[in-house]
XYZ file of C-alpha atoms in Angstrom:
736
model
C -8.278 22.623 6.850
C -9.562 19.103 6.814
C -9.144 17.358 10.109
C -8.466 13.652 10.533
C -11.583 11.587 10.006
C -12.711 11.052 13.592
C -15.731 8.914 14.248
C -16.946 9.534 17.758
C -18.894 6.343 18.141
C -16.642 3.813 19.854
C -16.611 0.123 19.248
C -18.404 -0.302 22.556
C -21.240 1.892 21.323
C -21.535 -0.225 18.188
C -21.576 -3.451 20.104
C -24.229 -2.005 22.407
C -26.286 -1.165 19.329
C -25.807 -4.655 17.983
C -24.404 -7.496 20.038
C -24.138 -9.519 16.851
C -21.784 -7.169 14.957
C -19.548 -9.523 12.973
C -17.585 -7.731 10.290
C -16.205 -4.326 9.436
C -16.772 -2.887 5.922
C -18.600 -4.600 3.087
C -16.708 -7.462 1.422
C -14.548 -6.518 -1.556
C -12.559 -8.650 -4.015
C -9.020 -9.421 -2.921
C -6.288 -11.286 -4.751
C -4.375 -13.221 -2.104
C -1.675 -15.279 -3.826
C -0.134 -15.767 -7.254
C 2.109 -18.810 -7.538
C 4.752 -18.605 -8.842
C 4.946 -14.947 -7.855
C 7.194 -13.918 -10.725
C 8.881 -14.936 -13.923
C 11.757 -14.398 -16.315
C 11.399 -11.716 -18.983
C 10.747 -13.284 -22.383
C 9.003 -16.380 -21.045
C 5.494 -17.679 -20.397
C 4.669 -19.069 -16.975
C 1.560 -20.827 -15.690
C 0.319 -19.335 -12.419
C -2.332 -20.381 -9.930
C -4.233 -17.690 -8.036
C -6.230 -17.636 -4.836
C -8.497 -14.894 -3.557
C -11.543 -14.009 -1.508
C -14.820 -12.481 -2.700
C -13.646 -13.167 -6.239
C -16.471 -15.031 -7.958
C -16.689 -14.961 -11.739
C -13.047 -14.042 -12.320
C -12.887 -12.742 -15.867
C -9.334 -11.532 -16.160
C -5.885 -11.440 -14.566
C -4.201 -8.140 -15.360
C -0.984 -6.333 -14.529
C 0.246 -2.789 -13.999
C 2.250 -2.934 -17.238
C 1.016 -3.835 -20.736
C 4.190 -5.879 -21.184
C 2.684 -8.624 -19.008
C -0.497 -10.323 -20.240
C -2.477 -13.343 -19.110
C -4.921 -15.837 -20.609
C -7.009 -18.367 -18.627
C -5.977 -22.010 -18.876
C -8.804 -23.891 -20.586
C -10.645 -26.274 -18.259
C -8.670 -25.207 -15.169
C -10.141 -22.908 -12.542
C -7.952 -20.044 -11.298
C -5.043 -20.877 -13.590
C -3.563 -18.474 -16.133
C -0.739 -18.493 -18.651
C 1.218 -15.289 -18.085
C 3.338 -13.979 -20.943
C 6.184 -11.629 -20.035
C 7.600 -9.608 -22.925
C 11.358 -9.888 -23.443
C 11.807 -6.134 -22.976
C 9.952 -5.998 -19.642
C 12.218 -4.130 -17.212
C 13.333 -5.933 -14.075
C 10.925 -4.836 -11.344
C 7.851 -5.576 -9.243
C 4.441 -5.079 -10.852
C 0.920 -5.245 -9.441
C -1.328 -8.145 -10.408
C -5.116 -7.920 -9.992
C -8.187 -9.874 -11.073
C -11.523 -8.590 -12.371
C -14.452 -10.320 -10.699
C -18.159 -9.947 -9.934
C -17.572 -7.074 -7.517
C -14.979 -5.417 -9.717
C -11.221 -4.979 -9.540
C -9.412 -6.751 -6.727
C -6.652 -5.634 -4.395
C -3.109 -6.039 -5.716
C -0.503 -8.735 -5.323
C 3.144 -8.237 -6.272
C 4.500 -10.029 -9.354
C 8.268 -9.887 -9.904
C 10.131 -9.896 -13.209
C 13.834 -10.700 -13.509
C 16.307 -11.731 -16.178
C 17.407 -14.964 -14.514
C 15.924 -18.390 -15.285
C 13.266 -19.416 -12.741
C 12.162 -22.655 -11.123
C 9.408 -23.638 -8.698
C 10.033 -25.938 -5.764
C 7.770 -28.925 -6.369
C 8.533 -31.297 -3.470
C 9.562 -31.114 0.195
C 13.190 -30.166 0.882
C 13.338 -29.990 4.682
C 16.603 -31.834 5.325
C 20.194 -31.958 4.127
C 19.406 -35.205 2.321
C 16.390 -33.772 0.448
C 17.973 -30.394 -0.385
C 16.782 -29.070 -3.745
C 19.581 -28.534 -6.250
C 19.708 -24.859 -7.261
C 22.032 -23.883 -10.115
C 23.958 -20.629 -9.726
C 22.150 -17.969 -11.748
C 18.644 -19.127 -10.837
C 15.606 -17.855 -8.897
C 13.452 -20.381 -7.038
C 9.796 -19.617 -6.174
C 8.508 -21.370 -3.058
C 6.228 -21.153 -0.021
C 7.613 -21.590 3.454
C 7.158 -24.958 5.134
C 5.612 -24.558 8.584
C 7.785 -25.508 11.581
C 10.623 -26.484 9.234
C 13.643 -25.278 7.275
C 13.848 -25.400 3.483
C 17.212 -26.656 2.151
C 18.859 -25.823 -1.181
C 22.180 -27.125 -2.504
C 24.550 -25.513 -4.989
C 27.994 -26.174 -6.342
C 30.479 -23.517 -5.312
C 33.718 -22.856 -7.137
C 36.741 -21.719 -5.197
C 37.202 -17.943 -5.458
C 34.022 -17.398 -7.508
C 31.848 -14.905 -5.623
C 28.127 -15.626 -5.264
C 25.215 -13.774 -3.666
C 22.148 -15.251 -1.957
C 19.063 -13.012 -1.795
C 15.720 -14.120 -0.352
C 12.976 -11.705 -1.436
C 9.931 -11.785 0.852
C 8.813 -8.610 2.620
C 9.394 -6.557 -0.528
C 7.049 -8.754 -2.601
C 3.992 -8.763 -0.262
C 4.976 -11.946 1.573
C 4.226 -12.449 5.258
C 7.493 -14.307 5.667
C 10.238 -12.829 7.872
C 13.122 -14.733 6.329
C 16.130 -16.142 8.090
C 18.742 -17.220 5.539
C 21.788 -19.298 6.422
C 24.649 -20.305 4.147
C 26.068 -23.611 5.292
C 28.580 -26.276 4.380
C 27.633 -29.609 2.836
C 26.804 -31.086 6.245
C 24.580 -28.158 7.250
C 27.095 -26.362 9.455
C 26.436 -22.612 9.500
C 28.907 -20.336 7.699
C 26.957 -17.067 7.336
C 23.577 -15.989 8.775
C 21.266 -13.170 7.710
C 18.176 -12.250 9.738
C 17.625 -8.732 8.342
C 16.556 -9.459 4.784
C 19.860 -8.481 3.196
C 22.184 -10.294 0.803
C 24.627 -13.002 1.838
C 27.814 -12.295 -0.114
C 30.068 -15.354 -0.243
C 33.343 -16.425 -1.832
C 33.699 -20.219 -1.582
C 37.031 -21.167 -0.023
C 37.029 -24.453 -1.947
C 35.154 -26.283 -4.673
C 32.232 -28.274 -3.365
C 28.617 -28.445 -2.284
C 27.155 -25.659 -0.162
C 23.712 -25.356 1.368
C 21.217 -22.501 1.702
C 18.764 -22.830 4.597
C 15.592 -20.722 4.612
C 13.102 -20.457 7.475
C 10.644 -18.010 8.981
C 11.832 -16.109 12.049
C 9.048 -17.722 14.111
C 8.803 -20.894 11.987
C 5.427 -19.984 10.499
C 4.487 -21.336 7.086
C 1.762 -21.581 4.463
C 0.808 -20.155 1.096
C 0.953 -16.535 2.320
C 4.586 -16.917 3.393
C 6.118 -17.131 -0.059
C 9.600 -16.176 -1.211
C 11.892 -15.877 -4.206
C 15.364 -17.224 -3.532
C 17.955 -15.834 -5.949
C 21.416 -17.349 -6.273
C 23.723 -15.563 -8.669
C 27.367 -15.068 -9.487
C 28.780 -11.614 -8.779
C 31.399 -10.060 -11.031
C 33.850 -7.418 -9.844
C 34.169 -5.827 -6.428
C 30.926 -3.859 -6.287
C 27.901 -4.725 -4.140
C 25.756 -7.668 -5.186
C 22.470 -6.557 -6.751
C 19.219 -7.040 -4.846
C 15.947 -8.316 -6.237
C 13.432 -5.521 -6.879
C 10.869 -4.722 -4.216
C 7.687 -2.728 -3.732
C 7.855 0.871 -2.548
C 7.213 1.864 1.040
C 4.776 4.687 1.757
C 7.735 6.873 2.758
C 8.954 6.685 -0.860
C 6.061 8.985 -1.874
C 8.428 11.969 -1.442
C 11.300 10.562 -3.516
C 12.835 11.567 -5.860
C 12.724 15.376 -5.865
C 11.391 16.821 -9.124
C 13.992 16.983 -11.865
C 16.558 14.799 -10.116
C 18.878 13.104 -12.615
C 18.886 9.317 -12.696
C 22.543 9.266 -11.717
C 24.378 11.645 -9.403
C 26.881 14.182 -10.744
C 29.535 13.137 -8.215
C 30.433 10.025 -6.248
C 31.812 10.070 -2.757
C 35.516 9.220 -2.703
C 36.964 7.201 0.171
C 38.767 7.760 2.416
C 36.737 10.699 3.658
C 35.972 9.818 7.271
C 38.466 12.058 9.049
C 38.506 15.878 8.883
C 41.879 15.820 7.160
C 40.405 13.483 4.512
C 37.254 15.560 3.871
C 36.193 15.433 0.230
C 36.268 18.912 -1.331
C 33.008 19.884 -3.033
C 31.210 23.025 -4.160
C 27.559 23.898 -3.666
C 25.044 23.045 -5.031
C 25.946 19.357 -5.222
C 24.458 15.930 -6.025
C 26.513 13.077 -4.593
C 26.058 9.293 -4.575
C 27.610 7.369 -1.712
C 27.266 4.383 0.570
C 27.250 3.768 4.303
C 30.121 1.319 4.004
C 32.026 -0.110 5.773
C 30.509 -0.275 9.265
C 30.499 3.032 11.195
C 31.213 4.934 7.972
C 31.112 8.746 8.293
C 31.407 10.535 4.957
C 32.769 14.082 5.276
C 32.494 16.825 2.653
C 34.089 20.276 2.807
C 32.946 23.435 1.019
C 32.976 27.227 1.264
C 29.845 29.311 1.761
C 28.977 32.983 2.069
C 27.051 34.841 4.730
C 23.302 35.045 4.083
C 23.091 31.873 1.991
C 20.466 29.259 2.870
C 21.030 25.702 1.681
C 18.571 22.835 1.728
C 19.954 19.352 2.357
C 18.138 16.193 1.287
C 19.314 12.609 1.691
C 17.578 9.667 0.046
C 18.368 6.203 1.420
C 15.509 4.714 3.428
C 13.174 5.886 0.670
C 15.225 3.744 -1.725
C 13.963 0.709 0.189
C 16.901 0.361 2.587
C 16.874 -0.171 6.336
C 18.906 2.955 7.070
C 18.563 6.110 9.172
C 20.644 8.955 7.691
C 21.881 11.836 9.835
C 23.580 15.042 8.664
C 25.815 17.309 10.722
C 26.928 20.686 9.336
C 29.820 22.464 11.052
C 31.785 25.631 10.444
C 35.569 25.234 10.413
C 37.366 27.973 12.333
C 41.051 28.425 12.923
C 42.419 30.202 15.992
C 46.179 30.487 16.543
C 46.735 27.735 14.035
C 44.328 25.394 15.817
C 41.194 24.139 14.104
C 37.875 24.284 15.934
C 34.447 23.166 14.743
C 31.201 25.034 15.431
C 27.923 23.140 14.971
C 25.630 24.863 12.484
C 22.829 22.301 11.972
C 21.849 18.750 12.894
C 19.365 17.282 10.419
C 17.304 14.215 11.266
C 14.097 12.570 10.053
C 11.415 13.813 7.678
C 8.322 14.138 9.866
C 5.053 12.462 8.792
C 2.542 15.019 7.467
C -0.186 13.785 9.819
C -0.204 11.947 13.122
C 0.425 8.266 12.588
C -1.175 5.595 14.734
C 0.865 5.110 17.868
C 0.589 1.345 18.089
C -0.326 -0.121 14.716
C -4.077 0.099 15.324
C -6.108 2.657 13.431
C -8.156 4.347 16.131
C -5.713 7.190 16.882
C -4.477 7.759 13.343
C -3.837 5.908 10.091
C -1.117 3.216 10.092
C 0.439 4.874 7.059
C 3.670 6.809 7.630
C 4.516 9.207 4.818
C 7.477 10.467 6.842
C 10.941 8.933 6.604
C 14.172 8.453 8.556
C 15.768 10.256 5.587
C 16.759 13.921 5.769
C 15.246 17.062 4.264
C 16.180 20.243 6.111
C 18.119 23.481 5.805
C 21.011 25.402 7.288
C 21.745 29.108 7.177
C 25.225 30.543 6.688
C 25.937 33.203 9.320
C 29.370 34.195 8.027
C 31.748 33.582 5.150
C 33.982 30.600 5.679
C 34.754 26.927 5.348
C 32.157 24.342 6.324
C 32.005 20.576 6.633
C 29.024 18.299 6.166
C 29.018 14.799 7.612
C 26.506 12.132 6.617
C 26.185 8.838 8.457
C 23.722 6.007 9.087
C 22.534 5.961 12.706
C 21.949 2.215 12.261
C 25.355 1.660 10.664
C 27.625 1.138 13.647
C 27.849 -2.616 13.165
C 26.603 -3.003 9.615
C 28.964 -3.501 6.720
C 26.745 -3.704 3.649
C 27.801 -1.912 0.465
C 24.164 -2.063 -0.684
C 23.274 0.613 1.898
C 23.653 3.494 -0.524
C 22.499 7.096 -0.309
C 21.987 10.167 -2.473
C 23.021 13.521 -0.988
C 21.626 16.709 -2.529
C 22.483 20.206 -1.313
C 20.552 22.913 -3.144
C 19.096 26.366 -2.815
C 15.370 26.436 -2.104
C 13.299 24.664 -4.748
C 9.754 24.793 -3.303
C 7.735 21.746 -4.294
C 5.484 18.990 -2.939
C 4.750 15.251 -3.103
C 1.402 13.544 -2.515
C 0.030 10.198 -1.383
C -3.506 8.936 -0.716
C -5.190 6.071 1.115
C -8.713 5.008 2.041
C -10.080 6.658 5.204
C -10.210 4.397 8.205
C -12.553 3.848 11.120
C -11.476 4.848 14.612
C -12.585 1.581 16.176
C -10.696 0.202 19.131
C -10.045 -3.094 17.400
C -8.675 -1.353 14.321
C -10.075 -1.552 10.840
C -7.622 -3.312 8.598
C -10.286 -4.439 6.137
C -11.021 -0.829 5.211
C -7.315 -0.084 4.905
C -6.837 -2.672 2.175
C -9.846 -1.679 0.092
C -9.402 -1.756 -3.675
C -11.183 1.027 -5.608
C -14.045 -1.332 -6.430
C -17.236 0.688 -6.049
C -20.764 -0.584 -5.735
C -23.393 1.372 -7.626
C -24.540 4.281 -5.453
C -21.411 4.197 -3.277
C -19.243 7.133 -2.266
C -15.720 6.491 -0.983
C -13.357 8.918 0.772
C -9.565 9.023 0.674
C -7.089 11.000 2.731
C -4.514 12.824 0.608
C -1.332 13.852 2.417
C 1.365 16.241 1.242
C 5.072 16.347 1.966
C 6.054 19.976 1.465
C 9.573 20.656 0.240
C 11.852 23.656 0.770
C 9.309 25.968 2.370
C 6.359 25.526 -0.002
C 3.109 26.198 1.906
C 0.532 26.964 -0.826
C -2.863 25.332 -1.301
C -3.175 22.270 -3.530
C -6.134 21.307 -5.697
C -6.797 17.563 -5.820
C -8.372 15.976 -8.879
C -8.916 12.587 -10.476
C -8.869 11.797 -14.193
C -9.900 8.965 -16.531
C -12.714 7.441 -14.467
C -15.187 4.776 -15.637
C -18.596 5.963 -16.909
C -20.905 6.756 -14.007
C -18.037 7.513 -11.604
C -17.033 11.037 -10.572
C -14.460 12.496 -8.201
C -14.154 15.710 -6.220
C -10.974 16.798 -4.502
C -11.405 18.739 -1.293
C -8.411 21.036 -1.561
C -5.426 20.895 0.767
C -5.446 24.363 2.305
C -2.470 26.677 2.603
C 0.103 25.298 5.019
C -2.002 22.236 5.905
C -0.742 18.646 5.727
C -3.675 16.791 4.154
C -7.056 16.923 2.447
C -9.602 14.478 1.052
C -10.721 12.992 -2.247
C -14.355 11.907 -2.694
C -15.107 9.204 -5.265
C -18.747 8.510 -6.214
C -20.473 5.895 -8.373
C -23.948 6.899 -9.471
C -26.881 4.685 -8.499
C -27.423 3.690 -12.134
C -23.730 3.068 -12.931
C -23.054 -0.056 -15.007
C -20.083 -2.393 -14.812
C -16.983 -0.442 -15.787
C -13.230 -0.223 -15.310
C -10.421 2.202 -16.031
C -6.889 3.066 -14.983
C -7.377 6.427 -13.326
C -4.922 9.115 -12.303
C -5.002 11.273 -9.172
C -3.198 14.600 -9.413
C -2.435 17.613 -7.275
C -2.023 21.109 -8.716
C -0.504 24.168 -7.078
C 0.920 27.533 -8.057
C 4.636 27.874 -7.254
C 6.438 31.106 -8.116
C 3.701 31.993 -10.591
C 3.746 28.664 -12.440
C 1.187 25.834 -12.186
C 2.879 22.649 -10.976
C 1.142 19.269 -11.314
C 2.230 16.073 -9.564
C 0.706 12.587 -9.418
C -0.773 11.303 -6.168
C 0.694 7.944 -5.175
C -1.916 5.460 -3.921
C -1.148 3.451 -0.778
C -2.851 0.386 0.625
C -2.275 -2.506 2.969
C -0.768 -5.625 1.451
C -3.261 -7.904 3.219
C -6.744 -7.675 4.733
C -6.158 -8.168 8.450
C -9.047 -9.624 10.406
C -7.201 -10.139 13.689
C -6.132 -6.587 14.488
C -4.540 -7.683 17.783
C -2.430 -10.452 16.338
C -1.289 -9.146 12.964
C 0.894 -6.208 12.027
C -0.299 -4.023 9.134
C 2.018 -3.864 6.122
C 1.413 -0.784 3.940
C 2.999 0.024 0.583
C 2.544 2.184 -2.485
C 0.568 0.765 -5.392
C 1.908 0.813 -8.950
C -1.250 2.329 -10.478
C -4.805 3.500 -9.687
C -7.391 1.056 -11.100
C -11.051 1.963 -10.512
C -14.080 -0.226 -11.143
C -17.819 -0.006 -10.580
C -20.162 -2.982 -10.220
C -23.930 -3.121 -10.552
C -24.176 -6.617 -9.045
C -24.628 -4.956 -5.648
C -25.553 -1.447 -4.542
C -24.402 0.640 -1.614
C -26.515 0.157 1.541
C -27.115 3.923 1.753
C -26.586 6.858 -0.579
C -26.542 10.422 0.764
C -26.596 13.297 -1.697
C -27.612 16.945 -1.899
C -31.218 17.153 -3.062
C -30.165 19.444 -5.904
C -27.052 19.340 -8.048
C -26.072 22.950 -7.546
C -23.841 25.328 -5.637
C -25.563 26.369 -2.401
C -25.142 30.064 -1.648
C -25.267 32.042 1.592
C -23.749 35.145 3.110
C -21.090 35.013 5.786
C -22.655 34.746 9.233
C -25.946 33.279 8.013
C -27.414 29.823 8.622
C -27.353 27.737 5.468
C -29.749 24.813 4.996
C -28.564 21.921 2.822
C -31.467 19.657 1.800
C -30.314 16.060 1.572
C -31.875 13.052 -0.077
C -31.210 9.581 1.291
C -31.633 6.252 -0.443
C -31.765 3.339 2.016
C -31.181 -0.085 0.468
C -30.388 -2.159 3.558
C -31.782 -2.445 7.043
C -29.745 -0.581 9.677
C -29.492 -1.149 13.430
C -30.605 1.565 15.826
C -32.893 4.532 15.231
C -30.534 7.005 13.543
C -27.063 7.563 12.162
C -24.740 10.189 13.604
C -23.339 12.547 11.002
C -20.374 14.884 10.903
C -18.519 16.605 8.077
C -15.076 17.142 6.714
C -13.827 19.722 4.301
C -12.026 23.055 4.588
C -13.888 25.113 7.193
C -16.690 22.570 7.693
C -15.043 19.855 9.790
C -16.138 21.724 12.942
C -19.835 21.132 12.197
C -21.487 19.816 15.345
C -22.515 16.194 15.073
C -26.217 15.629 14.319
C -28.578 12.675 13.883
C -30.454 11.586 10.770
C -33.359 9.215 11.520
C -33.221 5.811 9.865
C -35.266 5.531 6.657
C -35.647 9.322 6.382
C -35.979 10.050 2.666
C -34.981 13.691 3.118
C -33.231 15.764 5.739
C -32.285 19.445 6.055
C -28.793 19.961 7.446
C -28.465 23.399 9.045
C -25.012 24.986 8.944
C -24.304 27.938 11.249
C -21.722 29.824 9.187
C -21.177 32.315 11.999
C -20.309 29.611 14.538
C -18.116 27.904 11.980
C -16.424 31.235 11.186
C -16.598 30.496 7.477
C -14.942 33.259 5.462
C -16.267 34.271 2.043
C -15.185 31.884 -0.680
C -16.048 28.699 -2.549
C -15.970 25.397 -0.659
C -16.545 21.688 -1.182
C -17.191 19.341 1.724
C -18.884 16.039 2.483
C -20.846 14.482 5.317
C -19.596 11.295 6.902
C -20.988 8.702 9.248
C -20.935 5.010 9.867
C -23.602 2.498 10.693
C -24.344 -1.173 11.149
C -26.338 -2.527 8.243
C -27.759 -5.942 7.483
C -25.631 -7.134 4.580
C -26.239 -10.178 2.363
C -23.343 -11.451 0.274
C -24.271 -12.328 -3.332
C -27.902 -13.355 -2.737
C -28.388 -13.729 -6.492
C -26.195 -16.834 -6.371
C -28.553 -18.679 -4.000
C -31.260 -19.716 -6.531
C -28.526 -20.710 -8.995
C -26.857 -22.902 -6.371
C -30.214 -24.419 -5.421
C -30.924 -25.230 -9.075
C -27.462 -26.774 -9.415
C -28.042 -28.876 -6.318
C -31.448 -30.032 -7.564
C -29.969 -30.975 -10.925
C -27.153 -32.933 -9.252
C -29.641 -34.651 -6.964
C -31.782 -35.738 -9.943
C -28.699 -36.991 -11.744
C -27.683 -39.030 -8.676
C -31.180 -40.532 -8.391
C -31.143 -41.428 -12.078
C -27.669 -42.974 -11.786
C -28.741 -45.039 -8.789
C -31.821 -46.294 -10.597
C -29.773 -47.212 -13.658
C -27.193 -49.040 -11.534
C -29.940 -51.026 -9.785
C -31.537 -51.932 -13.088
C -28.300 -53.116 -14.652
C -26.913 -54.853 -11.550
C -28.661 -58.186 -12.214
C -27.974 -58.368 -15.953
C -24.347 -57.719 -16.906
C -21.443 -57.637 -14.414
C -19.238 -55.356 -16.541
C -22.077 -52.976 -17.293
C -23.058 -53.036 -13.626
C -19.500 -52.066 -12.651
C -19.587 -49.078 -15.013
C -23.024 -48.061 -13.774
C -21.800 -48.232 -10.177
C -18.858 -45.963 -11.039
C -21.248 -43.551 -12.738
C -23.455 -43.571 -9.637
C -20.399 -42.890 -7.438
C -19.452 -39.870 -9.536
C -23.035 -38.608 -9.492
C -23.197 -38.945 -5.693
C -19.922 -37.027 -5.363
C -21.254 -34.284 -7.630
C -24.428 -34.101 -5.553
C -22.388 -33.829 -2.329
C -20.289 -31.033 -3.856
C -23.364 -29.186 -5.101
C -25.057 -29.544 -1.702
C -21.989 -28.200 0.117
C -21.713 -25.325 -2.325
C -25.410 -24.490 -1.913
C -25.085 -24.457 1.879
C -21.990 -22.225 1.758
C -23.603 -19.751 -0.641
C -26.824 -19.699 1.399
C -24.875 -19.072 4.618
C -22.908 -16.242 3.011
C -26.139 -14.671 1.771
C -27.659 -14.660 5.256
C -27.939 -11.159 6.764
C -24.769 -10.184 8.628
C -24.331 -7.097 10.803
C -21.661 -5.067 9.033
C -20.094 -1.775 10.139
C -19.679 0.444 7.086
C -18.250 3.910 6.473
C -20.970 6.120 4.974
C -19.930 9.126 2.889
C -22.168 11.660 1.176
C -21.666 12.943 -2.315
C -19.659 16.220 -2.377
C -21.558 19.387 -1.443
C -20.558 22.711 -3.010
C -21.072 25.960 -1.134
C -20.377 29.574 -2.087
C -20.186 31.960 0.857
C -20.663 35.618 -0.091
C -19.492 38.618 1.959
C -21.972 39.790 4.559
C -24.046 42.830 3.604
C -22.404 46.078 4.691
C -24.117 47.699 7.699
C -24.721 51.435 7.988
C -24.206 53.154 11.348
C -27.387 54.838 12.654
C -27.373 58.664 12.920
């Protein structure tokens, strides 16, 4: 089984090798903000984008064809985004295509309500922005301040206030207060939920929005929705992105709506709701301290699997299930505990403190429930479901789905870019888009949540890749929690892009079952690993690009494109070819491997600039059984990286042209100055503009030149996949 990618060189070792180490992983294009960060279905909205490493932006694209964008003529980084009228309410991923390929994603929300953008400061009662009921306002948080909004409430007409932030990639931790016309607090929400309010009288009411620690800026954006609520049901929430834990929800074949709804009151044993198994029930942890109780009969020898979905629906809940047998002795009822079902464990060890060096900061586990209980004797049983966080919460939005079924073996999959085990973390690698440089190989961890006892092996594959890009899935072995996917762009790959698909295939009860692999990434590149908390989520799609504007600093590949064969117990030599394109620090790179059976290969050194190298694999020491295998070598190194050096001569030419224009304008102004006052005034203005253009061109040239200067960069180095076929050892004959 593949073991967690463990790089034995510590950060201290790297810094000893190069005291000037400055950045981790090669720069990649990242879309940082889209403002406004959403729009109403059936409208066109002008957005402004910001990003990093995003020169030559050609296109703004979305994870649905129902949203399209065209650049605004004459305006840099502005697009007109058209949202089709039939676009479902939801959160979609926006990305740009740039010199280095496809960027990381930024959430873009679509709703049915009219939308506005806050255009001027509103940090006091007097400057509160008027917000009509039935409107969404897009805004960025004002630093060290509170944003005020005013609306007209009607006595008895219920309204809901919902501030979307964390679920749309914002760094804002919102505090929302509903206040009277003078700013006096009426209701406060610090947990990101909805404020549900029925005005006691007609009049003006205020909404106050701030960050929990009063931070602000363009990365702390929010969408404030104010809408009327009809009926007695819970107010609807704005859509949000999916957490990594949602990778295991819903179970295959689950209907969109449950067959049964919980019926209150059902908290007390005498009120237990009668059900039969199997069952599919929709309920809510409401009101506070709610305990929903269900009663059923079961027969000896039955095994039932219980699954609860709530946290994986995007809710801050922690479901717990208690199953008890009901016994009656001398007319007195007694309860015998049968099973207590808690959290779904993560498939692989998660980082213990938010840093990446002892595991990935991606948690594919969940506070939800997926477990089983066995029936030891015929009888009556009760199942209780409650929210361990729900003692003081009274939010009807905290819903759940309870499924009790007989075993239905299955699996769910998620993937993310491998990380470095550096002491200061490696958040830049964790937010990598699938933008490959020519000659680059990238590795991804693929984790599996196994359901209802399934423990078979899973083949990982990737489909619909750009020309010149290939993928190899290192299978997830029987009973193991994760494997790897290797993605390679050939050295001669040209610019290309496609929406790819990662899949996992397994045999279950004699049938081939195929499921998609959900891609996860960090919302933001985090450069200060000590001061910022990583925020992972699932991506809406799997875009892959390849760029020829830069090449990988090192390519490692088998010398021959073939399956290497050996007999069990032999030593197998794998000839490697290495293509070095950048200078590296030190005298060698340390190399290990991962892949079923091969992750125990003892670390070895490859000298810098070696064009070839023979890797010797002791199959006996590795205890490799006969079979077909795919594995890859991995390392990391500090290379001298230059960012976009091709732009330097262009910037120098632009500066020279601007300088000549400024000189010409100055000469013209001097010539005209003594002849005609009006003409001299115009010439002076022309000279002023030319000087400003020269200053801008000079600053741009200096910035581009500085970026293109060699920078020590720590980079993950992955080889192309290596295929091995191990044959049975030759039979030995006992001597006579």
